[in-house]
Amino acid sequence: MPEPLTSEYLREIQDRVTAAPVGPWEIEPNEHGLPDQVGPIAYIQTWVDSELLPTVEFIGHARKDVPALLGEVSRQRDLIRALEHRVRQLEGGVRCG
């Protein structure tokens, strides 16, 4: 299982997201109709042709998906902190409103 993401690493990801051009990034075909550019990334090639479109779609969606995932991680962490606080209160016999 992967290690939990540190707050520092999440900030580094957010900094990279903020620095990248705004998306979503569109997939653009070459003169043969094959995808070879997505947003600011030009000339994409893979060793296996069947991997090209999934790779390009992954890159294109990452500009939207990564910020959404960061938001969900933040929301989950806030919820966990609130629940941990509530558990500590209950364990200590403190009554919450």
C-alpha positions as protocol buffer text, in pm:
chain_id: "A"
residue {
  index: 1
  type: MET
  ca { x: 0 y: 0 z: 0 }
}
residue {
  index: 2
  type: PRO
  ca { x: 133 y: 349 z: -79 }
}
residue {
  index: 3
  type: GLU
  ca { x: 253 y: 571 z: 203 }
}
residue {
  index: 4
  type: PRO
  ca { x: 15 y: 850 z: 316 }
}
residue {
  index: 5
  type: LEU
  ca { x: 68 y: 1178 z: 135 }
}
residue {
  index: 6
  type: THR
  ca { x: 240 y: 1439 z: 345 }
}
residue {
  index: 7
  type: SER
  ca { x: 113 y: 1795 z: 359 }
}
residue {
  index: 8
  type: GLU
  ca { x: 442 y: 1907 z: 203 }
}
residue {
  index: 9
  type: TYR
  ca { x: 402 y: 1671 z: -93 }
}
residue {
  index: 10
  type: LEU
  ca { x: 42 y: 1784 z: -145 }
}
residue {
  index: 11
  type: ARG
  ca { x: 163 y: 2147 z: -150 }
}
residue {
  index: 12
  type: GLU
  ca { x: 427 y: 2053 z: -410 }
}
residue {
  index: 13
  type: ILE
  ca { x: 158 y: 1894 z: -628 }
}
residue {
  index: 14
  type: GLN
  ca { x: -64 y: 2199 z: -587 }
}
residue {
  index: 15
  type: ASP
  ca { x: 226 y: 2426 z: -687 }
}
residue {
  index: 16
  type: ARG
  ca { x: 278 y: 2222 z: -1005 }
}
residue {
  index: 17
  type: VAL
  ca { x: -94 y: 2235 z: -1083 }
}
residue {
  index: 18
  type: THR
  ca { x: -101 y: 2610 z: -1032 }
}
residue {
  index: 19
  type: ALA
  ca { x: 202 y: 2661 z: -1258 }
}
residue {
  index: 20
  type: ALA
  ca { x: 62 y: 2449 z: -1545 }
}
residue {
  index: 21
  type: PRO
  ca { x: -147 y: 2610 z: -1822 }
}
residue {
  index: 22
  type: VAL
  ca { x: -520 y: 2617 z: -1754 }
}
residue {
  index: 23
  type: GLY
  ca { x: -717 y: 2318 z: -1885 }
}
residue {
  index: 24
  type: PRO
  ca { x: -888 y: 2105 z: -1977 }
}
residue {
  index: 25
  type: TRP
  ca { x: -639 y: 2023 z: -2249 }
}
residue {
  index: 26
  type: GLU
  ca { x: -781 y: 1917 z: -2582 }
}
residue {
  index: 27
  type: ILE
  ca { x: -639 y: 1627 z: -2781 }
}
residue {
  index: 28
  type: GLU
  ca { x: -524 y: 1735 z: -3126 }
}
residue {
  index: 29
  type: PRO
  ca { x: -458 y: 1494 z: -3413 }
}
residue {
  index: 30
  type: ASN
  ca { x: -167 y: 1504 z: -3655 }
}
residue {
  index: 31
  type: GLU
  ca { x: -208 y: 1514 z: -4033 }
}
residue {
  index: 32
  type: HIS
  ca { x: -291 y: 1141 z: -4029 }
}
residue {
  index: 33
  type: GLY
  ca { x: -569 y: 1182 z: -3774 }
}
residue {
  index: 34
  type: LEU
  ca { x: -372 y: 1020 z: -3492 }
}
residue {
  index: 35
  type: PRO
  ca { x: -350 y: 1197 z: -3156 }
}
residue {
  index: 36
  type: ASP
  ca { x: -6 y: 1344 z: -3107 }
}
residue {
  index: 37
  type: GLN
  ca { x: -66 y: 1662 z: -2908 }
}
residue {
  index: 38
  type: VAL
  ca { x: -259 y: 1740 z: -2593 }
}
residue {
  index: 39
  type: GLY
  ca { x: -278 y: 2099 z: -2474 }
}
residue {
  index: 40
  type: PRO
  ca { x: 73 y: 2243 z: -2450 }
}
residue {
  index: 41
  type: ILE
  ca { x: 236 y: 1900 z: -2501 }
}
residue {
  index: 42
  type: ALA
  ca { x: 325 y: 1833 z: -2864 }
}
residue {
  index: 43
  type: TYR
  ca { x: 430 y: 1519 z: -3047 }
}
residue {
  index: 44
  type: ILE
  ca { x: 335 y: 1229 z: -2827 }
}
residue {
  index: 45
  type: GLN
  ca { x: 456 y: 885 z: -2921 }
}
residue {
  index: 46
  type: THR
  ca { x: 435 y: 550 z: -2745 }
}
residue {
  index: 47
  type: TRP
  ca { x: 603 y: 220 z: -2827 }
}
residue {
  index: 48
  type: VAL
  ca { x: 269 y: 43 z: -2853 }
}
residue {
  index: 49
  type: ASP
  ca { x: 2 y: 203 z: -3075 }
}
residue {
  index: 50
  type: SER
  ca { x: -282 y: 73 z: -2858 }
}
residue {
  index: 51
  type: GLU
  ca { x: -140 y: 275 z: -2567 }
}
residue {
  index: 52
  type: LEU
  ca { x: -137 y: 608 z: -2752 }
}
residue {
  index: 53
  type: LEU
  ca { x: -497 y: 722 z: -2709 }
}
residue {
  index: 54
  type: PRO
  ca { x: -526 y: 609 z: -2344 }
}
residue {
  index: 55
  type: THR
  ca { x: -198 y: 787 z: -2267 }
}
residue {
  index: 56
  type: VAL
  ca { x: -306 y: 1109 z: -2438 }
}
residue {
  index: 57
  type: GLU
  ca { x: -648 y: 1098 z: -2268 }
}
residue {
  index: 58
  type: PHE
  ca { x: -480 y: 1045 z: -1930 }
}
residue {
  index: 59
  type: ILE
  ca { x: -257 y: 1349 z: -1986 }
}
residue {
  index: 60
  type: GLY
  ca { x: -546 y: 1560 z: -2110 }
}
residue {
  index: 61
  type: HIS
  ca { x: -768 y: 1476 z: -1816 }
}
residue {
  index: 62
  type: ALA
  ca { x: -490 y: 1509 z: -1558 }
}
residue {
  index: 63
  type: ARG
  ca { x: -515 y: 1889 z: -1573 }
}
residue {
  index: 64
  type: LYS
  ca { x: -870 y: 1863 z: -1441 }
}
residue {
  index: 65
  type: ASP
  ca { x: -843 y: 1541 z: -1239 }
}
residue {
  index: 66
  type: VAL
  ca { x: -541 y: 1633 z: -1025 }
}
residue {
  index: 67
  type: PRO
  ca { x: -699 y: 1950 z: -880 }
}
residue {
  index: 68
  type: ALA
  ca { x: -1020 y: 1754 z: -814 }
}
residue {
  index: 69
  type: LEU
  ca { x: -825 y: 1483 z: -633 }
}
residue {
  index: 70
  type: LEU
  ca { x: -635 y: 1741 z: -428 }
}
residue {
  index: 71
  type: GLY
  ca { x: -967 y: 1894 z: -326 }
}
residue {
  index: 72
  type: GLU
  ca { x: -1100 y: 1555 z: -222 }
}
residue {
  index: 73
  type: VAL
  ca { x: -786 y: 1479 z: -20 }
}
residue {
  index: 74
  type: SER
  ca { x: -825 y: 1813 z: 158 }
}
residue {
  index: 75
  type: ARG
  ca { x: -1193 y: 1747 z: 226 }
}
residue {
  index: 76
  type: GLN
  ca { x: -1119 y: 1400 z: 362 }
}
residue {
  index: 77
  type: ARG
  ca { x: -839 y: 1531 z: 584 }
}
residue {
  index: 78
  type: ASP
  ca { x: -1067 y: 1800 z: 727 }
}
residue {
  index: 79
  type: LEU
  ca { x: -1333 y: 1539 z: 799 }
}
residue {
  index: 80
  type: ILE
  ca { x: -1081 y: 1306 z: 962 }
}
residue {
  index: 81
  type: ARG
  ca { x: -952 y: 1590 z: 1184 }
}
residue {
  index: 82
  type: ALA
  ca { x: -1307 y: 1677 z: 1289 }
}
residue {
  index: 83
  type: LEU
  ca { x: -1387 y: 1314 z: 1367 }
}
residue {
  index: 84
  type: GLU
  ca { x: -1063 y: 1268 z: 1561 }
}
residue {
  index: 85
  type: HIS
  ca { x: -1145 y: 1580 z: 1762 }
}
residue {
  index: 86
  type: ARG
  ca { x: -1493 y: 1444 z: 1836 }
}
residue {
  index: 87
  type: VAL
  ca { x: -1351 y: 1106 z: 1943 }
}
residue {
  index: 88
  type: ARG
  ca { x: -1104 y: 1279 z: 2179 }
}
residue {
  index: 89
  type: GLN
  ca { x: -1392 y: 1477 z: 2329 }
}
residue {
  index: 90
  type: LEU
  ca { x: -1599 y: 1163 z: 2380 }
}
residue {
  index: 91
  type: GLU
  ca { x: -1305 y: 972 z: 2528 }
}
residue {
  index: 92
  type: GLY
  ca { x: -1240 y: 1259 z: 2767 }
}
residue {
  index: 93
  type: GLY
  ca { x: -1602 y: 1272 z: 2879 }
}
residue {
  index: 94
  type: VAL
  ca { x: -1649 y: 1621 z: 2736 }
}
residue {
  index: 95
  type: ARG
  ca { x: -1999 y: 1678 z: 2609 }
}
residue {
  index: 96
  type: CYS
  ca { x: -2037 y: 1838 z: 2267 }
}
residue {
  index: 97
  type: GLY
  ca { x: -2338 y: 2044 z: 2161 }
}
